[in-house]
């Protein structure tokens, strides 16, 4: 996993930094005349500044601001969280780190959500005291639910400590510093070597000052498109942790024709009554592996979770037959 992250980071950096500069150096012609009018050149300059400002703010927000917000949210849960007893119904040891005597484990917890509906949730974390065997199957642990609906994290283990990873934070600071230094260096180098007393009239769309930023924007947009899937997953988790449960009747189960990595998307149409007694018909879609198709409930009743403020939004926590 770490190798893949490093590989893609280097791959992206290559296409965003040296690649645009290399292409420009190989294809640009030396000229002693301005390439654009004064108005066009200042338009390109403003465009480039807007791009780089967005890029820098994007990374600052994702690397620092969100991290501090999550830490503050965790601190708030520790002080004002809603206590629940959670039973451990699944346990898996992923890795043992001998040097620090830490287990990386994956457990499945069963507890009541904010609406007192019994739910199951899988989580992975570092067990710093494996000798105490706190997380064995059948044990009960204390959790604190986030009282703020639809805000992550949804819950934490009682007594959980929050602290920044100093190494990770240093690397983030170094990255942002290098990014800002690269941007400043980009403007300084090309202005001193290409302005020729004509100001910024050497700028074109394919110039590295602009195109390098455009390449980063493209990768940012791709990241955000991928992140939409995570947002959809988050919407389901919002319902899981703050929604109500209901017994729904399956009206139909069908494939939508959409596939991702050879996994078909399945559409459920169900009918149910909410806690007020109002009847609803809702649709739920999800990707399912081919090996699991035969285990999907096709008829009868199935347990669902729904948003009490918008019952049309549902999720099916237990999709497969027992």
PDB file of C-alpha atoms in Angstrom:
ATOM      1  CA  UNK A   1       0.000   0.000   0.000  1.00  0.00           C
ATOM      2  CA  UNK A   2       2.787   2.419   0.930  1.00  0.00           C
ATOM      3  CA  UNK A   3       4.629   1.502  -2.285  1.00  0.00           C
ATOM      4  CA  UNK A   4       1.545   2.322  -4.382  1.00  0.00           C
ATOM      5  CA  UNK A   5       1.076   5.674  -2.624  1.00  0.00           C
ATOM      6  CA  UNK A   6       4.741   6.585  -3.212  1.00  0.00           C
ATOM      7  CA  UNK A   7       4.556   5.399  -6.840  1.00  0.00           C
ATOM      8  CA  UNK A   8       1.471   7.473  -7.684  1.00  0.00           C
ATOM      9  CA  UNK A   9       2.841  10.498  -5.803  1.00  0.00           C
ATOM     10  CA  UNK A  10       6.063  10.399  -7.856  1.00  0.00           C
ATOM     11  CA  UNK A  11       4.068   9.757 -11.048  1.00  0.00           C
ATOM     12  CA  UNK A  12       1.816  12.766 -10.448  1.00  0.00           C
ATOM     13  CA  UNK A  13       4.713  15.016  -9.452  1.00  0.00           C
ATOM     14  CA  UNK A  14       6.555  14.107 -12.666  1.00  0.00           C
ATOM     15  CA  UNK A  15       3.635  15.115 -14.887  1.00  0.00           C
ATOM     16  CA  UNK A  16       2.961  18.281 -12.886  1.00  0.00           C
ATOM     17  CA  UNK A  17       6.468  19.679 -12.395  1.00  0.00           C
ATOM     18  CA  UNK A  18       9.335  18.528 -14.689  1.00  0.00           C
ATOM     19  CA  UNK A  19       7.141  17.337 -17.579  1.00  0.00           C
ATOM     20  CA  UNK A  20       5.556  20.746 -18.470  1.00  0.00           C
ATOM     21  CA  UNK A  21       8.952  22.455 -18.116  1.00  0.00           C
ATOM     22  CA  UNK A  22      10.648  19.815 -20.308  1.00  0.00           C
ATOM     23  CA  UNK A  23       7.984  20.075 -23.029  1.00  0.00           C
ATOM     24  CA  UNK A  24       8.229  23.863 -22.993  1.00  0.00           C
ATOM     25  CA  UNK A  25      12.027  23.857 -23.232  1.00  0.00           C
ATOM     26  CA  UNK A  26      11.956  21.382 -26.143  1.00  0.00           C
ATOM     27  CA  UNK A  27       9.237  23.110 -28.173  1.00  0.00           C
ATOM     28  CA  UNK A  28       9.532  26.844 -27.439  1.00  0.00           C
ATOM     29  CA  UNK A  29      11.382  29.095 -29.843  1.00  0.00           C
ATOM     30  CA  UNK A  30      13.752  31.803 -28.658  1.00  0.00           C
ATOM     31  CA  UNK A  31      12.287  35.203 -29.443  1.00  0.00           C
ATOM     32  CA  UNK A  32      13.174  38.784 -28.668  1.00  0.00           C
ATOM     33  CA  UNK A  33       9.623  39.997 -29.308  1.00  0.00           C
ATOM     34  CA  UNK A  34       6.650  39.888 -26.917  1.00  0.00           C
ATOM     35  CA  UNK A  35       4.323  36.935 -27.536  1.00  0.00           C
ATOM     36  CA  UNK A  36       1.115  38.659 -26.489  1.00  0.00           C
ATOM     37  CA  UNK A  37      -0.442  42.031 -26.060  1.00  0.00           C
ATOM     38  CA  UNK A  38      -0.292  43.688 -22.658  1.00  0.00           C
ATOM     39  CA  UNK A  39      -3.959  42.894 -21.924  1.00  0.00           C
ATOM     40  CA  UNK A  40      -3.631  39.211 -22.874  1.00  0.00           C
ATOM     41  CA  UNK A  41      -0.426  38.783 -20.886  1.00  0.00           C
ATOM     42  CA  UNK A  42      -2.014  40.225 -17.744  1.00  0.00           C
ATOM     43  CA  UNK A  43      -5.001  37.969 -18.336  1.00  0.00           C
ATOM     44  CA  UNK A  44      -2.670  34.954 -18.380  1.00  0.00           C
ATOM     45  CA  UNK A  45      -0.881  36.267 -15.280  1.00  0.00           C
ATOM     46  CA  UNK A  46      -4.141  36.640 -13.364  1.00  0.00           C
ATOM     47  CA  UNK A  47      -5.254  33.189 -14.517  1.00  0.00           C
ATOM     48  CA  UNK A  48      -1.992  31.613 -13.337  1.00  0.00           C
ATOM     49  CA  UNK A  49      -2.183  33.340  -9.939  1.00  0.00           C
ATOM     50  CA  UNK A  50      -5.764  32.118  -9.475  1.00  0.00           C
ATOM     51  CA  UNK A  51      -4.716  28.547 -10.313  1.00  0.00           C
ATOM     52  CA  UNK A  52      -1.772  28.500  -7.919  1.00  0.00           C
ATOM     53  CA  UNK A  53      -3.767  30.158  -5.141  1.00  0.00           C
ATOM     54  CA  UNK A  54      -6.408  27.434  -5.501  1.00  0.00           C
ATOM     55  CA  UNK A  55      -3.771  24.676  -5.526  1.00  0.00           C
ATOM     56  CA  UNK A  56      -1.988  25.980  -2.416  1.00  0.00           C
ATOM     57  CA  UNK A  57      -5.270  26.514  -0.525  1.00  0.00           C
ATOM     58  CA  UNK A  58      -6.485  23.047  -1.550  1.00  0.00           C
ATOM     59  CA  UNK A  59      -3.438  21.386  -0.004  1.00  0.00           C
ATOM     60  CA  UNK A  60      -3.460  23.610   3.094  1.00  0.00           C
ATOM     61  CA  UNK A  61      -7.127  22.766   3.653  1.00  0.00           C
ATOM     62  CA  UNK A  62      -6.667  19.019   3.190  1.00  0.00           C
ATOM     63  CA  UNK A  63      -3.362  18.693   5.036  1.00  0.00           C
ATOM     64  CA  UNK A  64      -3.909  21.089   7.940  1.00  0.00           C
ATOM     65  CA  UNK A  65      -7.339  22.679   8.359  1.00  0.00           C
ATOM     66  CA  UNK A  66      -9.299  19.416   8.112  1.00  0.00           C
ATOM     67  CA  UNK A  67      -6.852  17.729  10.487  1.00  0.00           C
ATOM     68  CA  UNK A  68      -7.303  20.436  13.144  1.00  0.00           C
ATOM     69  CA  UNK A  69     -11.088  20.343  12.695  1.00  0.00           C
ATOM     70  CA  UNK A  70     -11.153  16.569  13.203  1.00  0.00           C
ATOM     71  CA  UNK A  71      -9.019  16.909  16.332  1.00  0.00           C
ATOM     72  CA  UNK A  72     -11.377  19.559  17.730  1.00  0.00           C
ATOM     73  CA  UNK A  73     -14.378  17.363  16.917  1.00  0.00           C
ATOM     74  CA  UNK A  74     -12.794  14.425  18.734  1.00  0.00           C
ATOM     75  CA  UNK A  75     -12.113  16.606  21.771  1.00  0.00           C
ATOM     76  CA  UNK A  76     -15.758  17.713  21.735  1.00  0.00           C
ATOM     77  CA  UNK A  77     -16.940  14.088  21.624  1.00  0.00           C
ATOM     78  CA  UNK A  78     -14.720  13.231  24.599  1.00  0.00           C
ATOM     79  CA  UNK A  79     -16.442  15.994  26.578  1.00  0.00           C
ATOM     80  CA  UNK A  80     -20.024  15.818  25.279  1.00  0.00           C
ATOM     81  CA  UNK A  81     -20.312  12.424  23.574  1.00  0.00           C
ATOM     82  CA  UNK A  82     -23.313  10.139  24.127  1.00  0.00           C
ATOM     83  CA  UNK A  83     -22.143   6.937  25.870  1.00  0.00           C
ATOM     84  CA  UNK A  84     -23.002   3.501  24.511  1.00  0.00           C
ATOM     85  CA  UNK A  85     -21.962  -0.052  25.332  1.00  0.00           C
ATOM     86  CA  UNK A  86     -20.588  -1.763  22.230  1.00  0.00           C
ATOM     87  CA  UNK A  87     -20.236  -5.523  21.928  1.00  0.00           C
ATOM     88  CA  UNK A  88     -17.365  -6.916  19.873  1.00  0.00           C
ATOM     89  CA  UNK A  89     -18.867  -9.398  17.395  1.00  0.00           C
ATOM     90  CA  UNK A  90     -15.888  -9.639  15.035  1.00  0.00           C
ATOM     91  CA  UNK A  91     -12.114  -9.559  15.467  1.00  0.00           C
ATOM     92  CA  UNK A  92      -9.190  -9.858  13.070  1.00  0.00           C
ATOM     93  CA  UNK A  93      -5.487  -9.283  13.724  1.00  0.00           C
ATOM     94  CA  UNK A  94      -4.055  -7.502  10.687  1.00  0.00           C
ATOM     95  CA  UNK A  95      -0.484  -6.948  11.843  1.00  0.00           C
ATOM     96  CA  UNK A  96       1.688  -7.105  14.954  1.00  0.00           C
ATOM     97  CA  UNK A  97       4.410  -4.457  15.345  1.00  0.00           C
ATOM     98  CA  UNK A  98       6.966  -6.133  17.585  1.00  0.00           C
ATOM     99  CA  UNK A  99       9.171  -3.061  18.146  1.00  0.00           C
ATOM    100  CA  UNK A 100       6.374  -1.092  19.820  1.00  0.00           C
ATOM    101  CA  UNK A 101       4.196  -4.026  20.929  1.00  0.00           C
ATOM    102  CA  UNK A 102       1.182  -2.761  18.984  1.00  0.00           C
ATOM    103  CA  UNK A 103      -1.533  -4.772  17.265  1.00  0.00           C
ATOM    104  CA  UNK A 104      -3.195  -3.384  14.161  1.00  0.00           C
ATOM    105  CA  UNK A 105      -6.654  -4.911  14.430  1.00  0.00           C
ATOM    106  CA  UNK A 106     -10.009  -4.865  12.701  1.00  0.00           C
ATOM    107  CA  UNK A 107     -13.114  -5.308  14.840  1.00  0.00           C
ATOM    108  CA  UNK A 108     -16.871  -5.273  14.302  1.00  0.00           C
ATOM    109  CA  UNK A 109     -18.879  -3.470  16.976  1.00  0.00           C
ATOM    110  CA  UNK A 110     -22.593  -3.765  17.707  1.00  0.00           C
ATOM    111  CA  UNK A 111     -24.245  -0.860  19.543  1.00  0.00           C
ATOM    112  CA  UNK A 112     -27.226   1.510  19.490  1.00  0.00           C
ATOM    113  CA  UNK A 113     -27.010   4.648  17.349  1.00  0.00           C
ATOM    114  CA  UNK A 114     -28.347   8.138  18.107  1.00  0.00           C
ATOM    115  CA  UNK A 115     -31.931   6.926  17.500  1.00  0.00           C
ATOM    116  CA  UNK A 116     -31.396   3.777  19.599  1.00  0.00           C
ATOM    117  CA  UNK A 117     -31.395   1.533  16.538  1.00  0.00           C
ATOM    118  CA  UNK A 118     -29.019  -1.425  16.878  1.00  0.00           C
ATOM    119  CA  UNK A 119     -26.270  -1.181  14.272  1.00  0.00           C
ATOM    120  CA  UNK A 120     -23.014  -2.903  13.369  1.00  0.00           C
ATOM    121  CA  UNK A 121     -19.862  -1.072  12.359  1.00  0.00           C
ATOM    122  CA  UNK A 122     -16.418  -2.262  11.291  1.00  0.00           C
ATOM    123  CA  UNK A 123     -13.349  -0.285  12.299  1.00  0.00           C
ATOM    124  CA  UNK A 124      -9.573  -0.631  12.166  1.00  0.00           C
ATOM    125  CA  UNK A 125      -7.174   0.866  14.697  1.00  0.00           C
ATOM    126  CA  UNK A 126      -3.957   0.377  16.678  1.00  0.00           C
ATOM    127  CA  UNK A 127      -4.286  -1.526  19.950  1.00  0.00           C
ATOM    128  CA  UNK A 128      -1.461  -0.118  22.090  1.00  0.00           C
ATOM    129  CA  UNK A 129      -2.137  -2.521  24.985  1.00  0.00           C
ATOM    130  CA  UNK A 130      -2.656  -5.943  23.379  1.00  0.00           C
ATOM    131  CA  UNK A 131      -1.711  -7.719  26.611  1.00  0.00           C
ATOM    132  CA  UNK A 132      -4.974  -6.521  28.190  1.00  0.00           C
ATOM    133  CA  UNK A 133      -7.037  -8.375  25.537  1.00  0.00           C
ATOM    134  CA  UNK A 134      -9.728  -5.694  25.624  1.00  0.00           C
ATOM    135  CA  UNK A 135     -10.937  -6.331  22.100  1.00  0.00           C
ATOM    136  CA  UNK A 136     -11.468 -10.078  22.014  1.00  0.00           C
ATOM    137  CA  UNK A 137     -14.702 -11.531  20.638  1.00  0.00           C
ATOM    138  CA  UNK A 138     -17.618 -11.145  23.047  1.00  0.00           C
ATOM    139  CA  UNK A 139     -16.070  -8.344  25.092  1.00  0.00           C
ATOM    140  CA  UNK A 140     -17.875  -5.053  25.655  1.00  0.00           C
ATOM    141  CA  UNK A 141     -16.228  -1.663  25.231  1.00  0.00           C
ATOM    142  CA  UNK A 142     -17.443   1.862  25.908  1.00  0.00           C
ATOM    143  CA  UNK A 143     -17.954   4.185  22.943  1.00  0.00           C
ATOM    144  CA  UNK A 144     -18.981   7.838  22.718  1.00  0.00           C
ATOM    145  CA  UNK A 145     -21.301   8.921  19.893  1.00  0.00           C
ATOM    146  CA  UNK A 146     -20.885  12.282  18.222  1.00  0.00           C
ATOM    147  CA  UNK A 147     -24.000  14.301  19.216  1.00  0.00           C
ATOM    148  CA  UNK A 148     -23.634  16.358  16.033  1.00  0.00           C
ATOM    149  CA  UNK A 149     -25.595  14.470  13.381  1.00  0.00           C
ATOM    150  CA  UNK A 150     -23.779  13.825  10.092  1.00  0.00           C
ATOM    151  CA  UNK A 151     -20.404  14.958  11.392  1.00  0.00           C
ATOM    152  CA  UNK A 152     -17.317  12.768  11.223  1.00  0.00           C
ATOM    153  CA  UNK A 153     -16.008  11.058  13.284  1.00  0.00           C
ATOM    154  CA  UNK A 154     -19.351   9.530  14.245  1.00  0.00           C
ATOM    155  CA  UNK A 155     -18.003   7.915  17.389  1.00  0.00           C
ATOM    156  CA  UNK A 156     -14.812   7.212  19.303  1.00  0.00           C
ATOM    157  CA  UNK A 157     -13.725   4.725  21.922  1.00  0.00           C
ATOM    158  CA  UNK A 158     -14.086   6.101  25.430  1.00  0.00           C
ATOM    159  CA  UNK A 159     -10.715   7.245  26.756  1.00  0.00           C
ATOM    160  CA  UNK A 160      -9.285   7.558  23.255  1.00  0.00           C
ATOM    161  CA  UNK A 161      -6.337   9.933  23.127  1.00  0.00           C
ATOM    162  CA  UNK A 162      -5.917  12.471  20.363  1.00  0.00           C
ATOM    163  CA  UNK A 163      -2.521  13.701  19.276  1.00  0.00           C
ATOM    164  CA  UNK A 164      -0.823  14.693  16.072  1.00  0.00           C
ATOM    165  CA  UNK A 165       1.649  12.444  14.331  1.00  0.00           C
ATOM    166  CA  UNK A 166       4.733  14.654  14.623  1.00  0.00           C
ATOM    167  CA  UNK A 167       6.529  12.988  11.701  1.00  0.00           C
ATOM    168  CA  UNK A 168       3.473  13.272   9.482  1.00  0.00           C
ATOM    169  CA  UNK A 169       2.963  16.913  10.439  1.00  0.00           C
ATOM    170  CA  UNK A 170       6.606  17.749   9.674  1.00  0.00           C
ATOM    171  CA  UNK A 171       6.298  16.087   6.255  1.00  0.00           C
ATOM    172  CA  UNK A 172       3.165  18.125   5.538  1.00  0.00           C
ATOM    173  CA  UNK A 173       4.912  21.363   6.483  1.00  0.00           C
ATOM    174  CA  UNK A 174       7.890  20.425   4.293  1.00  0.00           C
ATOM    175  CA  UNK A 175       5.567  19.622   1.374  1.00  0.00           C
ATOM    176  CA  UNK A 176       3.695  22.938   1.601  1.00  0.00           C
ATOM    177  CA  UNK A 177       6.981  24.838   1.976  1.00  0.00           C
ATOM    178  CA  UNK A 178       8.444  23.133  -1.106  1.00  0.00           C
ATOM    179  CA  UNK A 179       5.243  23.752  -3.075  1.00  0.00           C
ATOM    180  CA  UNK A 180       5.267  27.481  -2.278  1.00  0.00           C
ATOM    181  CA  UNK A 181       9.018  27.658  -2.997  1.00  0.00           C
ATOM    182  CA  UNK A 182       8.441  25.925  -6.353  1.00  0.00           C
ATOM    183  CA  UNK A 183       5.717  28.392  -7.335  1.00  0.00           C
ATOM    184  CA  UNK A 184       7.809  31.421  -6.348  1.00  0.00           C
ATOM    185  CA  UNK A 185      10.850  29.960  -8.115  1.00  0.00           C
ATOM    186  CA  UNK A 186       8.802  29.293 -11.241  1.00  0.00           C
ATOM    187  CA  UNK A 187       7.714  32.925 -11.525  1.00  0.00           C
ATOM    188  CA  UNK A 188      11.149  34.293 -10.604  1.00  0.00           C
ATOM    189  CA  UNK A 189      13.162  32.100 -12.984  1.00  0.00           C
ATOM    190  CA  UNK A 190      11.055  32.609 -16.093  1.00  0.00           C
ATOM    191  CA  UNK A 191      10.515  36.310 -15.459  1.00  0.00           C
ATOM    192  CA  UNK A 192      14.257  36.938 -15.130  1.00  0.00           C
ATOM    193  CA  UNK A 193      15.122  34.824 -18.192  1.00  0.00           C
ATOM    194  CA  UNK A 194      12.231  35.613 -20.568  1.00  0.00           C
ATOM    195  CA  UNK A 195      10.740  39.012 -19.755  1.00  0.00           C
ATOM    196  CA  UNK A 196      13.360  40.939 -21.801  1.00  0.00           C
ATOM    197  CA  UNK A 197      11.967  44.229 -20.463  1.00  0.00           C
ATOM    198  CA  UNK A 198       8.510  43.337 -21.821  1.00  0.00           C
ATOM    199  CA  UNK A 199       7.078  42.348 -18.454  1.00  0.00           C
ATOM    200  CA  UNK A 200       4.820  39.277 -18.503  1.00  0.00           C
ATOM    201  CA  UNK A 201       4.194  39.325 -22.250  1.00  0.00           C
ATOM    202  CA  UNK A 202       6.089  36.045 -22.679  1.00  0.00           C
ATOM    203  CA  UNK A 203       3.248  34.073 -21.077  1.00  0.00           C
ATOM    204  CA  UNK A 204       1.188  31.598 -23.098  1.00  0.00           C
ATOM    205  CA  UNK A 205      -1.245  28.897 -22.013  1.00  0.00           C
ATOM    206  CA  UNK A 206       1.400  26.178 -22.521  1.00  0.00           C
ATOM    207  CA  UNK A 207       3.994  28.074 -20.500  1.00  0.00           C
ATOM    208  CA  UNK A 208       5.073  26.100 -17.378  1.00  0.00           C
ATOM    209  CA  UNK A 209       3.885  28.914 -15.097  1.00  0.00           C
ATOM    210  CA  UNK A 210       0.343  28.190 -16.284  1.00  0.00           C
ATOM    211  CA  UNK A 211       0.431  24.638 -17.619  1.00  0.00           C
ATOM    212  CA  UNK A 212       2.139  23.175 -14.545  1.00  0.00           C
ATOM    213  CA  UNK A 213      -0.672  24.561 -12.401  1.00  0.00           C
ATOM    214  CA  UNK A 214      -3.287  23.304 -14.868  1.00  0.00           C
ATOM    215  CA  UNK A 215      -1.848  19.773 -14.640  1.00  0.00           C
ATOM    216  CA  UNK A 216      -2.093  19.857 -10.842  1.00  0.00           C
ATOM    217  CA  UNK A 217      -5.686  21.134 -11.116  1.00  0.00           C
ATOM    218  CA  UNK A 218      -6.526  18.187 -13.391  1.00  0.00           C
ATOM    219  CA  UNK A 219      -5.204  15.701 -10.839  1.00  0.00           C
ATOM    220  CA  UNK A 220      -7.073  17.566  -8.081  1.00  0.00           C
ATOM    221  CA  UNK A 221     -10.316  17.277 -10.080  1.00  0.00           C
ATOM    222  CA  UNK A 222      -9.707  13.559 -10.621  1.00  0.00           C
ATOM    223  CA  UNK A 223      -9.135  13.206  -6.867  1.00  0.00           C
ATOM    224  CA  UNK A 224     -12.399  15.026  -6.166  1.00  0.00           C
ATOM    225  CA  UNK A 225     -14.293  12.787  -8.599  1.00  0.00           C
ATOM    226  CA  UNK A 226     -12.939   9.747  -6.771  1.00  0.00           C
ATOM    227  CA  UNK A 227     -13.773  11.447  -3.471  1.00  0.00           C
ATOM    228  CA  UNK A 228     -17.434  11.631  -4.543  1.00  0.00           C
ATOM    229  CA  UNK A 229     -17.626   7.880  -3.994  1.00  0.00           C
ATOM    230  CA  UNK A 230     -16.364   8.437  -0.463  1.00  0.00           C
ATOM    231  CA  UNK A 231     -18.987  11.173  -0.004  1.00  0.00           C
ATOM    232  CA  UNK A 232     -21.694   8.733  -1.118  1.00  0.00           C
ATOM    233  CA  UNK A 233     -20.332   6.281   1.435  1.00  0.00           C
ATOM    234  CA  UNK A 234     -20.430   9.066   4.025  1.00  0.00           C
ATOM    235  CA  UNK A 235     -24.113   9.709   3.264  1.00  0.00           C
ATOM    236  CA  UNK A 236     -24.806   6.068   4.080  1.00  0.00           C
ATOM    237  CA  UNK A 237     -22.830   6.359   7.305  1.00  0.00           C
ATOM    238  CA  UNK A 238     -24.867   9.456   8.208  1.00  0.00           C
ATOM    239  CA  UNK A 239     -27.988   7.296   8.000  1.00  0.00           C
ATOM    240  CA  UNK A 240     -26.346   4.392   9.825  1.00  0.00           C
ATOM    241  CA  UNK A 241     -25.341   6.466  12.847  1.00  0.00           C
ATOM    242  CA  UNK A 242     -28.312   8.839  13.056  1.00  0.00           C
ATOM    243  CA  UNK A 243     -31.124   7.114  11.164  1.00  0.00           C
ATOM    244  CA  UNK A 244     -34.007   4.898  12.198  1.00  0.00           C
ATOM    245  CA  UNK A 245     -34.507   1.272  11.265  1.00  0.00           C
ATOM    246  CA  UNK A 246     -37.563  -0.295   9.655  1.00  0.00           C
ATOM    247  CA  UNK A 247     -38.714  -3.614   8.270  1.00  0.00           C
ATOM    248  CA  UNK A 248     -39.141  -3.132   4.515  1.00  0.00           C
ATOM    249  CA  UNK A 249     -40.799  -5.290   1.869  1.00  0.00           C
ATOM    250  CA  UNK A 250     -38.709  -5.994  -1.234  1.00  0.00           C
ATOM    251  CA  UNK A 251     -40.634  -4.943  -4.350  1.00  0.00           C
ATOM    252  CA  UNK A 252     -37.920  -5.704  -6.895  1.00  0.00           C
ATOM    253  CA  UNK A 253     -34.204  -6.398  -7.252  1.00  0.00           C
ATOM    254  CA  UNK A 254     -32.503  -5.739 -10.596  1.00  0.00           C
ATOM    255  CA  UNK A 255     -29.192  -4.852 -12.213  1.00  0.00           C
ATOM    256  CA  UNK A 256     -28.877  -1.282 -13.476  1.00  0.00           C
ATOM    257  CA  UNK A 257     -26.411  -2.165 -16.240  1.00  0.00           C
ATOM    258  CA  UNK A 258     -23.635  -0.149 -14.595  1.00  0.00           C
ATOM    259  CA  UNK A 259     -20.440  -2.046 -13.762  1.00  0.00           C
ATOM    260  CA  UNK A 260     -17.228  -0.970 -12.017  1.00  0.00           C
ATOM    261  CA  UNK A 261     -14.259  -3.358 -12.165  1.00  0.00           C
ATOM    262  CA  UNK A 262     -16.660  -6.077 -13.370  1.00  0.00           C
ATOM    263  CA  UNK A 263     -18.853  -5.508 -10.314  1.00  0.00           C
ATOM    264  CA  UNK A 264     -22.522  -4.930 -11.249  1.00  0.00           C
ATOM    265  CA  UNK A 265     -24.661  -2.266  -9.633  1.00  0.00           C
ATOM    266  CA  UNK A 266     -27.794  -3.671  -8.018  1.00  0.00           C
ATOM    267  CA  UNK A 267     -30.968  -1.631  -7.483  1.00  0.00           C
ATOM    268  CA  UNK A 268     -33.408  -2.447  -4.696  1.00  0.00           C
ATOM    269  CA  UNK A 269     -36.930  -1.066  -4.663  1.00  0.00           C
ATOM    270  CA  UNK A 270     -38.561  -1.424  -1.254  1.00  0.00           C
ATOM    271  CA  UNK A 271     -41.654  -0.224   0.583  1.00  0.00           C
ATOM    272  CA  UNK A 272     -41.818   0.557   4.294  1.00  0.00           C
ATOM    273  CA  UNK A 273     -43.569   2.622   6.950  1.00  0.00           C
ATOM    274  CA  UNK A 274     -41.632   5.220   8.934  1.00  0.00           C
ATOM    275  CA  UNK A 275     -41.945   5.782  12.688  1.00  0.00           C
ATOM    276  CA  UNK A 276     -44.853   8.183  12.060  1.00  0.00           C
ATOM    277  CA  UNK A 277     -46.776   5.512  10.168  1.00  0.00           C
ATOM    278  CA  UNK A 278     -46.311   7.111   6.737  1.00  0.00           C
ATOM    279  CA  UNK A 279     -45.662   4.693   3.871  1.00  0.00           C
ATOM    280  CA  UNK A 280     -42.768   5.168   1.455  1.00  0.00           C
ATOM    281  CA  UNK A 281     -41.314   3.497  -1.626  1.00  0.00           C
ATOM    282  CA  UNK A 282     -37.569   4.024  -1.975  1.00  0.00           C
ATOM    283  CA  UNK A 283     -34.699   2.888  -4.172  1.00  0.00           C
ATOM    284  CA  UNK A 284     -31.248   1.839  -3.006  1.00  0.00           C
ATOM    285  CA  UNK A 285     -28.286   1.153  -5.313  1.00  0.00           C
ATOM    286  CA  UNK A 286     -24.937  -0.412  -4.547  1.00  0.00           C
ATOM    287  CA  UNK A 287     -22.063  -2.243  -6.221  1.00  0.00           C
ATOM    288  CA  UNK A 288     -21.919  -5.986  -5.542  1.00  0.00           C
ATOM    289  CA  UNK A 289     -19.199  -8.515  -6.344  1.00  0.00           C
ATOM    290  CA  UNK A 290     -20.113 -11.292  -8.763  1.00  0.00           C
ATOM    291  CA  UNK A 291     -19.375 -13.912  -6.117  1.00  0.00           C
ATOM    292  CA  UNK A 292     -21.952 -12.337  -3.794  1.00  0.00           C
ATOM    293  CA  UNK A 293     -24.821 -12.051  -6.291  1.00  0.00           C
ATOM    294  CA  UNK A 294     -26.350 -15.382  -5.322  1.00  0.00           C
ATOM    295  CA  UNK A 295     -26.426 -14.431  -1.633  1.00  0.00           C
ATOM    296  CA  UNK A 296     -28.437 -11.226  -2.077  1.00  0.00           C
ATOM    297  CA  UNK A 297     -31.961 -11.203  -0.674  1.00  0.00           C
ATOM    298  CA  UNK A 298     -34.349 -11.176  -3.658  1.00  0.00           C
ATOM    299  CA  UNK A 299     -37.764 -11.263  -1.989  1.00  0.00           C
ATOM    300  CA  UNK A 300     -39.533 -11.059   1.330  1.00  0.00           C
ATOM    301  CA  UNK A 301     -38.615  -8.508   3.965  1.00  0.00           C
ATOM    302  CA  UNK A 302     -35.304  -6.833   4.696  1.00  0.00           C
ATOM    303  CA  UNK A 303     -34.080  -4.467   7.403  1.00  0.00           C
ATOM    304  CA  UNK A 304     -33.319  -0.935   6.233  1.00  0.00           C
ATOM    305  CA  UNK A 305     -32.135   2.311   7.803  1.00  0.00           C
ATOM    306  CA  UNK A 306     -33.671   5.641   6.764  1.00  0.00           C
ATOM    307  CA  UNK A 307     -33.229   9.357   7.395  1.00  0.00           C
ATOM    308  CA  UNK A 308     -36.145  10.435   9.570  1.00  0.00           C
ATOM    309  CA  UNK A 309     -36.085  13.942   8.036  1.00  0.00           C
ATOM    310  CA  UNK A 310     -35.968  12.553   4.498  1.00  0.00           C
ATOM    311  CA  UNK A 311     -37.297   8.967   4.490  1.00  0.00           C
ATOM    312  CA  UNK A 312     -36.549   8.669   0.784  1.00  0.00           C
ATOM    313  CA  UNK A 313     -32.874   8.299   1.714  1.00  0.00           C
ATOM    314  CA  UNK A 314     -32.254   4.732   2.816  1.00  0.00           C
ATOM    315  CA  UNK A 315     -29.485   2.193   3.192  1.00  0.00           C
ATOM    316  CA  UNK A 316     -29.501  -1.572   3.646  1.00  0.00           C
ATOM    317  CA  UNK A 317     -26.989  -2.524   6.351  1.00  0.00           C
ATOM    318  CA  UNK A 318     -27.461  -6.292   5.992  1.00  0.00           C
ATOM    319  CA  UNK A 319     -27.764  -6.929   2.294  1.00  0.00           C
ATOM    320  CA  UNK A 320     -26.988 -10.622   2.165  1.00  0.00           C
ATOM    321  CA  UNK A 321     -28.943 -13.671   3.270  1.00  0.00           C
ATOM    322  CA  UNK A 322     -27.980 -15.167   6.588  1.00  0.00           C
TER     323      UNK A 322
END
